Short mmCIF file of C-alpha atoms in Angstrom, two decimals:
data_model
loop_
_atom_site.label_atom_id
_atom_site.label_comp_id
_atom_site.label_asym_id
_atom_site.label_seq_id
_atom_site.Cartn_x
_atom_site.Cartn_y
_atom_site.Cartn_z
CA MET A 1494 -34.28 16.57 -15.97
CA ARG A 1495 -32.76 13.11 -15.81
CA LEU A 1496 -32.58 10.47 -13.09
CA PRO A 1497 -30.33 7.37 -13.25
CA CYS A 1498 -31.74 4.44 -11.27
CA GLU A 1499 -33.06 0.92 -11.61
CA VAL A 1500 -36.56 0.54 -13.08
CA SER A 1501 -39.18 -2.15 -13.37
CA VAL A 1502 -42.35 -1.37 -15.38
CA VAL A 1503 -45.20 -3.61 -14.20
CA SER A 1504 -48.55 -3.85 -15.98
CA ARG A 1505 -51.50 -4.01 -13.61
CA LEU A 1506 -53.48 -5.96 -16.23
CA LEU A 1507 -51.20 -9.01 -16.24
CA PRO A 1508 -52.57 -10.68 -13.08
CA SER A 1509 -56.11 -10.59 -14.48
CA ALA A 1510 -54.83 -12.42 -17.55
CA GLY A 1511 -53.02 -15.00 -15.45
CA LEU A 1512 -49.60 -13.64 -16.43
CA ARG A 1513 -46.62 -12.57 -14.38
CA GLY A 1514 -44.80 -9.29 -14.79
CA PRO A 1515 -41.07 -8.82 -15.41
CA GLY A 1516 -38.80 -9.94 -12.61
CA ARG A 1517 -35.72 -7.98 -11.66
CA ALA A 1518 -35.31 -4.28 -12.17
CA THR A 1519 -32.86 -3.07 -14.80
CA ARG A 1520 -30.55 -0.08 -15.03
CA ALA A 1521 -32.34 2.85 -16.69
CA LEU A 1522 -32.31 6.59 -17.25
CA LEU A 1523 -35.54 8.53 -16.68
CA SER A 1524 -36.01 11.82 -18.53
CA LEU A 1525 -38.69 14.52 -18.24
CA GLY A 1526 -39.30 16.60 -21.36
CA ARG A 1527 -41.36 17.28 -24.44
CA PRO A 1528 -41.12 15.16 -27.59
CA PRO A 1529 -39.10 16.69 -30.46
CA GLY A 1530 -41.32 19.13 -32.35
CA GLY A 1531 -43.73 19.42 -29.39
CA GLY A 1532 -46.66 18.36 -31.57
CA ARG A 1533 -47.52 15.06 -29.96
CA ALA A 1534 -51.17 14.56 -29.02
CA GLY A 1535 -52.00 15.53 -25.48
CA GLY A 1536 -49.12 17.98 -25.17
CA GLY A 1537 -47.58 18.57 -21.76
CA VAL A 1538 -44.57 16.84 -20.24
CA TRP A 1539 -43.71 13.24 -20.99
CA LEU A 1540 -41.66 10.63 -19.13
CA LEU A 1541 -39.04 8.70 -21.12
CA VAL A 1542 -37.74 5.40 -19.67
CA SER A 1543 -34.56 4.26 -21.47
CA THR A 1544 -32.65 1.04 -20.76
CA ALA A 1545 -29.57 -0.62 -22.24
CA CYS A 1546 -31.80 -3.00 -24.21
CA ASN A 1547 -34.14 -0.22 -25.33
CA ARG A 1548 -32.18 3.00 -25.58
CA PRO A 1549 -34.85 4.89 -27.61
CA GLY A 1550 -37.04 4.09 -24.63
CA THR A 1551 -40.75 4.14 -23.89
CA GLN A 1552 -42.62 7.41 -23.44
CA TYR A 1553 -45.48 8.01 -21.01
CA GLN A 1554 -47.63 11.12 -20.87
CA LEU A 1555 -47.77 12.69 -17.40
CA LYS A 1556 -50.33 15.49 -17.63
CA GLU A 1557 -53.40 14.39 -15.65
CA ASN A 1558 -52.24 10.80 -16.09
CA ILE A 1559 -50.80 9.93 -12.66
CA GLU A 1560 -53.13 7.94 -10.45
CA GLN A 1561 -50.84 7.86 -7.40
CA LEU A 1562 -47.25 8.36 -6.23
CA PHE A 1563 -45.84 5.94 -3.66
CA THR A 1564 -43.04 7.69 -1.76
CA ARG A 1565 -42.89 5.95 1.60
CA PHE A 1566 -39.34 4.66 0.98
CA VAL A 1567 -37.99 7.66 -0.89
CA GLU A 1568 -35.20 8.07 1.64
CA GLU A 1569 -33.97 4.63 0.54
CA GLY A 1570 -34.00 5.71 -3.11
CA LYS A 1571 -37.28 3.90 -3.88
CA ALA A 1572 -40.61 5.16 -5.29
CA THR A 1573 -43.42 4.07 -7.61
CA ILE A 1574 -45.27 6.14 -10.22
CA ARG A 1575 -48.72 4.65 -10.94
CA LEU A 1576 -50.08 5.74 -14.32
CA LYS A 1577 -53.70 5.69 -15.49
CA GLU A 1578 -53.03 5.02 -19.17
CA PRO A 1579 -51.43 2.65 -19.84
CA ALA A 1580 -52.21 0.87 -16.56
CA VAL A 1581 -48.63 0.39 -15.42
CA ASP A 1582 -46.55 0.99 -12.31
CA VAL A 1583 -43.09 2.46 -12.90
CA CYS A 1584 -41.10 1.16 -9.93
CA LEU A 1585 -37.87 3.02 -9.17
CA SER A 1586 -35.04 1.80 -6.94
CA LYS A 1587 -31.37 2.46 -6.18
CA ALA A 1588 -31.73 6.15 -6.94
CA ASN A 1589 -29.99 8.99 -5.18
CA ALA A 1590 -32.50 10.03 -2.50
CA SER A 1591 -31.96 13.76 -3.01
CA LEU A 1592 -32.24 13.56 -6.81
CA LEU A 1593 -35.29 11.31 -6.49
CA LYS A 1594 -37.14 13.84 -4.34
CA THR A 1595 -36.44 16.61 -6.86
CA PHE A 1596 -37.52 14.35 -9.73
CA LEU A 1597 -40.81 13.39 -8.04
CA SER A 1598 -41.58 17.07 -7.32
CA ALA A 1599 -41.19 17.79 -11.03
CA VAL A 1600 -43.43 14.79 -11.86
CA LYS A 1601 -46.18 16.21 -9.63
CA LEU A 1602 -46.02 19.58 -11.41
CA ALA A 1603 -46.08 17.82 -14.79
CA ASN A 1604 -49.18 15.90 -13.72
CA SER A 1605 -51.03 19.04 -12.65
CA GLY A 1606 -49.94 20.90 -15.79
CA THR A 1607 -49.05 24.01 -13.77
CA HIS A 1608 -45.77 25.90 -13.76
CA GLU A 1609 -44.41 23.71 -16.55
CA GLU A 1610 -42.25 26.58 -17.69
CA THR A 1611 -40.28 26.34 -14.43
CA LEU A 1612 -39.39 22.66 -14.90
CA PRO A 1613 -35.80 21.82 -15.93
CA LEU A 1614 -36.87 19.67 -18.90
CA SER A 1615 -34.54 17.55 -21.00
CA ALA A 1616 -34.69 16.61 -24.66
CA LEU A 1617 -36.43 13.26 -25.08
CA VAL A 1618 -33.63 11.69 -27.08
CA PRO A 1619 -31.93 8.31 -26.61
CA PRO A 1620 -29.17 8.50 -23.96
CA LYS A 1621 -25.59 7.39 -24.45
CA ALA A 1622 -24.89 3.72 -23.86
CA SER A 1623 -22.72 4.57 -20.86
CA GLU A 1624 -25.67 6.33 -19.19
CA VAL A 1625 -27.86 3.22 -19.10
CA GLU A 1626 -25.30 0.46 -18.75
CA LYS A 1627 -24.80 -1.04 -15.31
CA PRO A 1628 -21.91 0.74 -13.54
CA LYS A 1629 -18.65 -1.15 -13.85
CA THR A 1630 -17.45 -2.41 -10.45
CA ARG A 1631 -14.47 -4.58 -11.46
CA MET A 1632 -11.47 -3.92 -13.69
CA THR A 1633 -8.50 -6.21 -14.27
CA ILE A 1634 -5.36 -4.98 -16.03
CA THR A 1635 -2.47 -7.44 -16.42
CA SER A 1636 -0.15 -5.70 -18.89
CA ARG A 1637 1.22 -2.27 -19.70
CA LYS A 1638 -0.58 -2.07 -23.03
CA GLU A 1639 -3.96 -2.58 -21.34
CA TYR A 1640 -3.34 0.28 -18.88
CA PRO A 1641 -5.63 3.31 -19.49
CA LEU A 1642 -3.38 6.29 -20.19
CA THR A 1643 -5.85 8.72 -21.79
CA ARG A 1644 -9.10 7.92 -19.96
CA ASN A 1645 -10.10 7.84 -16.31
CA PHE A 1646 -10.98 4.77 -14.30
CA PRO A 1647 -14.76 4.27 -13.88
CA TYR A 1648 -15.74 6.00 -10.64
CA SER A 1649 -17.99 3.06 -9.74
CA LEU A 1650 -15.07 0.60 -9.40
CA GLU A 1651 -14.98 -1.51 -6.25
CA HIS A 1652 -12.25 -3.94 -7.34
CA LEU A 1653 -9.20 -2.79 -9.31
CA GLN A 1654 -6.26 -4.95 -10.31
CA ALA A 1655 -3.32 -3.36 -12.13
CA SER A 1656 -0.54 -5.96 -12.17
CA TYR A 1657 2.54 -6.32 -14.39
CA CYS A 1658 2.16 -2.69 -15.54
CA ARG A 1659 5.66 -1.53 -14.53
CA LEU A 1660 4.18 1.23 -12.35
CA ALA A 1661 6.87 3.16 -10.48
CA ARG A 1662 4.37 5.09 -8.37
CA LEU A 1663 0.69 5.03 -7.53
CA ASP A 1664 -1.57 6.54 -10.20
CA MET A 1665 -3.33 9.49 -8.55
CA ARG A 1666 -6.47 8.75 -10.59
CA MET A 1667 -6.95 5.67 -8.40
CA LEU A 1668 -7.37 7.91 -5.36
CA CYS A 1669 -10.61 9.28 -6.87
CA LEU A 1670 -12.24 5.83 -6.59
CA LYS A 1671 -13.97 6.45 -3.27
CA GLY A 1672 -15.95 3.19 -3.46
CA LEU A 1673 -12.85 1.03 -3.98
CA ARG A 1674 -12.82 -2.02 -1.70
CA ARG A 1675 -9.99 -4.07 -3.20
CA LEU A 1676 -6.82 -2.68 -4.78
CA ASP A 1677 -4.29 -5.09 -6.31
CA LEU A 1678 -1.03 -3.45 -7.44
CA SER A 1679 1.11 -6.59 -7.30
CA HIS A 1680 4.08 -7.17 -9.63
CA ASN A 1681 4.98 -3.52 -10.23
CA ARG A 1682 7.89 -1.24 -9.28
CA ILE A 1683 6.28 1.01 -6.69
CA LYS A 1684 8.81 2.42 -4.19
CA LYS A 1685 6.58 4.53 -1.97
CA LEU A 1686 2.90 4.83 -1.14
CA PRO A 1687 1.46 8.35 -0.81
CA ALA A 1688 -0.35 9.17 2.42
CA THR A 1689 -3.45 9.97 0.37
CA VAL A 1690 -4.09 6.23 -0.04
CA GLY A 1691 -5.63 6.61 3.40
CA ASP A 1692 -8.44 8.64 1.78
CA LEU A 1693 -9.86 5.44 0.26
CA VAL A 1694 -12.34 5.06 3.10
CA CYS A 1695 -13.86 1.78 1.85
CA LEU A 1696 -10.58 -0.03 1.13
CA GLN A 1697 -10.60 -3.51 2.68
CA GLU A 1698 -7.88 -5.34 0.71
CA LEU A 1699 -4.53 -3.95 -0.44
CA ASN A 1700 -2.13 -6.16 -2.39
CA LEU A 1701 1.39 -4.79 -2.95
CA HIS A 1702 3.14 -8.10 -3.54
CA ASP A 1703 6.38 -7.94 -5.56
CA ASN A 1704 7.13 -4.22 -5.59
CA HIS A 1705 10.09 -2.09 -4.46
CA LEU A 1706 8.69 -0.73 -1.20
CA GLU A 1707 11.24 0.11 1.48
CA ALA A 1708 8.83 1.33 4.17
CA PHE A 1709 5.18 1.54 5.15
CA SER A 1710 4.11 5.09 5.94
CA THR A 1711 3.11 6.01 9.49
CA ALA A 1712 0.53 8.37 7.98
CA LEU A 1713 -1.26 5.37 6.45
CA CYS A 1714 -1.36 3.68 9.85
CA SER A 1715 -3.16 6.72 11.30
CA SER A 1716 -5.56 7.18 8.38
CA THR A 1717 -9.07 5.81 7.81
CA LEU A 1718 -7.44 2.47 6.93
CA ARG A 1719 -7.46 1.82 10.69
CA LYS A 1720 -11.18 1.09 10.45
CA SER A 1721 -11.44 -0.48 7.00
CA LEU A 1722 -8.32 -2.44 5.99
CA GLN A 1723 -8.70 -6.17 6.59
CA SER A 1724 -6.12 -7.76 4.29
CA LEU A 1725 -2.63 -6.44 3.52
CA ASP A 1726 0.00 -8.12 1.34
CA LEU A 1727 3.48 -6.56 1.54
CA SER A 1728 5.37 -9.70 0.55
CA GLN A 1729 8.43 -9.64 -1.72
CA ASN A 1730 9.45 -6.04 -1.11
CA ARG A 1731 12.46 -4.41 0.60
CA ILE A 1732 10.99 -3.46 3.96
CA ARG A 1733 13.34 -3.64 6.96
CA VAL A 1734 11.15 -2.23 9.73
CA LEU A 1735 7.44 -1.57 10.20
CA PRO A 1736 6.53 1.53 12.24
CA ALA A 1737 5.18 1.21 15.77
CA GLN A 1738 1.96 2.85 14.54
CA PHE A 1739 1.40 -0.15 12.24
CA CYS A 1740 -0.53 -1.80 15.06
CA GLN A 1741 -3.24 0.86 14.74
CA LEU A 1742 -4.56 -1.14 11.75
CA GLN A 1743 -6.70 -3.11 14.17
CA GLU A 1744 -9.16 -4.53 11.62
CA LEU A 1745 -6.44 -6.58 9.91
CA THR A 1746 -7.26 -10.28 9.62
CA HIS A 1747 -4.70 -11.28 6.95
CA LEU A 1748 -1.11 -9.99 6.88
CA ARG A 1749 1.63 -11.20 4.51
CA LEU A 1750 5.20 -10.02 5.03
CA ASP A 1751 7.14 -12.81 3.32
CA ASP A 1752 10.42 -12.24 1.47
CA ASN A 1753 11.32 -8.84 2.86
CA GLU A 1754 14.33 -7.76 4.93
CA LEU A 1755 12.53 -7.42 8.26
CA VAL A 1756 14.80 -7.35 11.30
CA ARG A 1757 11.93 -6.99 13.78
CA LEU A 1758 8.16 -6.98 14.04
CA PRO A 1759 6.22 -4.11 15.67
CA SER A 1760 6.61 -4.27 19.45
CA ARG A 1761 2.84 -3.88 20.00
CA ILE A 1762 1.79 -6.50 17.46
CA GLY A 1763 -0.46 -8.06 20.10
CA GLN A 1764 -2.86 -5.13 19.57
CA LEU A 1765 -3.89 -6.69 16.23
CA ARG A 1766 -6.62 -8.68 17.95
CA GLN A 1767 -8.51 -9.48 14.73
CA LEU A 1768 -5.43 -10.95 13.03
CA ARG A 1769 -5.92 -14.60 12.06
CA PHE A 1770 -3.39 -15.25 9.27
CA LEU A 1771 0.21 -14.04 9.58
CA SER A 1772 3.02 -14.95 7.21
CA ALA A 1773 6.52 -13.49 7.63
CA ALA A 1774 8.65 -16.23 6.09
CA ARG A 1775 12.17 -15.68 4.72
CA ASN A 1776 13.04 -12.49 6.55
CA LYS A 1777 15.87 -11.65 8.96
CA LEU A 1778 14.02 -11.85 12.27
CA PRO A 1779 16.35 -12.77 15.18
CA PHE A 1780 13.50 -12.96 17.69
CA LEU A 1781 9.83 -12.11 18.18
CA PRO A 1782 8.49 -9.21 20.26
CA GLU A 1783 7.15 -9.91 23.73
CA ASP A 1784 3.65 -8.86 22.63
CA PHE A 1785 3.58 -11.72 20.10
CA ALA A 1786 2.20 -14.02 22.80
CA LYS A 1787 -1.07 -12.01 22.83
CA LEU A 1788 -1.98 -13.01 19.27
CA SER A 1789 -4.67 -15.58 18.52
CA LEU A 1790 -4.00 -16.91 15.01
CA GLU A 1791 -5.39 -19.63 12.81
CA ASN A 1792 -2.33 -19.87 10.56
CA LEU A 1793 1.28 -18.78 11.17
CA ASP A 1794 4.31 -19.05 8.86
CA LEU A 1795 7.75 -17.90 10.07
CA PHE A 1796 9.87 -20.31 8.02
CA GLY A 1797 13.37 -19.31 6.99
CA ASN A 1798 14.16 -16.57 9.52
CA LEU A 1799 17.52 -16.12 11.25
CA PHE A 1800 16.24 -16.84 14.74
CA ALA A 1801 18.88 -16.53 17.45
CA LYS A 1802 19.34 -19.10 20.17
CA PRO A 1803 17.40 -18.16 23.35
CA ARG A 1804 19.68 -16.99 26.17
CA PRO A 1805 17.60 -16.49 29.33
CA LEU A 1806 20.67 -16.64 31.57
CA VAL A 1807 22.65 -14.05 29.60
CA PRO A 1808 20.67 -10.86 30.17
CA ASN A 1809 21.13 -7.54 28.44
CA VAL A 1810 21.15 -5.19 31.43
CA GLN A 1811 20.08 -1.61 30.69
CA LEU A 1812 19.18 -0.66 34.26
CA LYS A 1813 20.27 2.61 35.83
CA ILE A 1814 20.10 2.77 39.61
CA PRO A 1815 18.64 4.99 40.82
CA LEU A 1816 16.17 5.39 37.97
CA THR A 1817 16.31 8.69 36.12
CA LEU A 1818 13.52 11.20 36.61
CA LEU A 1819 12.52 10.75 32.96
CA GLU A 1820 12.21 6.97 33.42
CA ARG A 1821 10.17 7.30 36.62
CA SER A 1822 7.84 9.84 35.03
CA ALA A 1823 7.39 7.79 31.87
CA ARG A 1824 6.62 4.64 33.86
CA ALA A 1825 4.01 6.53 35.86
CA VAL A 1826 2.34 7.84 32.68
CA VAL A 1827 1.99 4.31 31.29
CA ASP A 1828 1.16 2.54 34.57
CA PHE A 1829 -1.57 5.01 35.54
CA ARG A 1830 -2.80 5.41 31.96
CA ILE A 1831 -2.35 9.16 31.99
CA PRO A 1832 -3.48 10.59 28.61
CA TYR A 1833 -0.73 12.10 26.48
CA GLY A 1834 -0.27 13.34 22.93
CA ARG A 1835 1.88 15.44 20.65
CA HIS A 1836 -0.06 18.54 21.71
CA VAL A 1837 1.26 17.98 25.26
CA LEU A 1838 4.65 16.23 24.90
CA PRO A 1839 7.45 16.36 22.31
CA SER A 1840 7.07 13.82 19.52
CA HIS A 1841 10.10 11.76 20.53
CA LEU A 1842 8.71 11.29 24.06
CA CYS A 1843 5.35 10.17 22.64
CA ASP A 1844 7.19 7.65 20.45
CA ASP A 1845 9.09 6.34 23.49
CA LEU A 1846 5.86 5.95 25.46
CA ASP A 1847 4.26 4.13 22.52
CA MET A 1848 7.21 1.70 22.51
CA SER A 1849 7.23 1.02 26.26
CA LYS A 1850 7.85 -2.54 27.46
CA THR A 1851 5.84 -4.44 30.04
CA CYS A 1852 7.40 -6.39 32.87
CA PRO A 1853 5.75 -9.69 34.00
CA CYS A 1854 4.82 -7.83 37.21
CA GLY A 1855 2.60 -5.53 35.10
CA HIS A 1856 4.69 -2.37 35.37
CA ALA A 1857 6.08 -0.51 32.37
CA CYS A 1858 9.70 0.22 31.54
CA LEU A 1859 11.16 2.37 28.76
CA SER A 1860 14.93 2.72 28.56
CA CYS A 1861 15.83 1.09 31.88
CA PHE A 1862 15.26 -2.67 31.84
CA ILE A 1863 16.74 -6.15 31.76
CA GLN A 1864 16.19 -7.98 28.48
CA ILE A 1865 16.45 -11.70 27.77
CA THR A 1866 15.22 -14.10 25.09
CA VAL A 1867 13.18 -17.18 25.94
CA THR A 1868 11.66 -19.97 23.89
CA MET A 1869 7.98 -19.89 22.89
CA ASN A 1870 6.08 -22.74 21.32
CA LEU A 1871 4.27 -21.15 18.38
CA HIS A 1872 1.32 -23.51 18.82
CA SER A 1873 0.42 -21.40 21.86
CA VAL A 1874 -0.61 -18.55 19.54
CA ALA A 1875 -1.64 -20.35 16.32
CA HIS A 1876 -3.74 -23.38 15.45
CA THR A 1877 -1.68 -24.20 12.34
CA VAL A 1878 2.06 -23.50 12.34
CA VAL A 1879 4.38 -23.88 9.35
CA LEU A 1880 7.70 -25.36 10.48
CA VAL A 1881 10.23 -22.70 11.45
CA ASP A 1882 13.18 -24.60 9.94
CA ASN A 1883 14.08 -27.75 8.05
CA MET A 1884 14.54 -29.57 11.36
CA GLY A 1885 10.83 -29.60 12.07
CA GLY A 1886 10.88 -26.95 14.78
CA THR A 1887 7.82 -25.00 15.87
CA GLU A 1888 9.54 -22.88 18.49
CA ALA A 1889 10.99 -19.37 18.27
CA PRO A 1890 12.80 -16.98 20.62
CA THR A 1891 10.82 -14.09 22.08
CA LEU A 1892 11.94 -11.07 24.05
CA ARG A 1893 11.19 -10.70 27.73
CA HIS A 1894 11.73 -7.48 29.71
CA PHE A 1895 12.02 -6.88 33.45
CA CYS A 1896 11.68 -3.53 35.20
CA SER A 1897 14.05 -4.41 38.07
CA LEU A 1898 16.57 -6.92 39.37
CA THR A 1899 13.91 -8.19 41.76
CA CYS A 1900 11.56 -9.16 38.93
CA TYR A 1901 14.38 -10.86 37.01
CA SER A 1902 15.37 -12.82 40.15
CA HIS A 1903 11.78 -13.97 40.63
CA PHE A 1904 11.74 -15.15 37.02
CA LEU A 1905 14.90 -17.21 37.55
CA ASP A 1906 13.48 -18.68 40.78
CA ARG A 1907 10.33 -19.82 38.95
CA HIS A 1908 12.33 -21.21 36.01
CA PRO A 1909 15.40 -22.89 37.49
CA GLN A 1910 16.07 -24.80 34.27
CA GLY A 1911 16.66 -21.53 32.44
CA VAL A 1912 13.56 -21.91 30.25
CA ARG A 1913 15.79 -23.94 27.99
#
């Protein structure tokens, strides 16, 4: 029986001699077994503590040699084995709680000397170096020749960078790294992300800078990334449109969309309430969505976009009078917050409801509306604004929708100068 954990062996005689014991615990492998040949004095089961610095390890007899077991914090993976001879405490930490309980039960039986034949004993031989080394949590690969083709990634990885490797698709071995927090796949040739990336439940940072992506999957937006992803870099790709479901990634704080081919931002971008840094420079944005005004950013960069000139007095009228039954029903669903889903309505109707616009009066509108563009000072949503153009501007056109002629008339009455 073996137990990987962190161990600190403390002599109880050191304080009486005015000495201090070892400080931090070290990675170790504990083994229960009998010495090779079984002829060692005292017989019974022995405990072998092996570390990276001492792989042959130190052996301790267990039969009638345990003074006390401290198991109060076993659920946290901690325990202490107090031995009589030598007078040491073997302090265990960072162990799997379930394995630790099983290991301590075997230690108790070894101490009593009963039912030893039922114990799953191991050979007391030095472990492999990989079994006692500290688990690797970071790996950086910056060339194709460094990329592991014949061996797996360490399952303990939390930070993986694989840049300049000419990857055309995501390596499925990466999806087995359930503890991964940061994944950097910048400077590759990836065209599509599989939906299974959403199975990386701990992923907080995803860097896909300088790839060949043409879209961001709606499945990823609905995956566990909604609750974990905080930083996303999609800059220097070929993305034209982000899905409406993109705004479900509500833990995002940093979003980079520079140097793509974006023609619009998600209409509900204001739902990204945690977003603080947004960069979408050098795209093809003609205007910003109405929801953009709900953002509260620290830094905003929209330089180099093809912003159109605001035209508040030249409306795009899509009204149908009288309103269709579909439009009236859809407005009622949104206005009264009636629950809906794909188990109740066809998918295309759910998508339309998700993309509904909001009139300044507070009512919703879907396909029947009046649309104009007005000027917004970007300092109203961001503390620091990178200039929009070479002329020093910090203003951009945003969409505005009205559910009726009455609401549009009220807007014109309140803004007789045409909102510039």
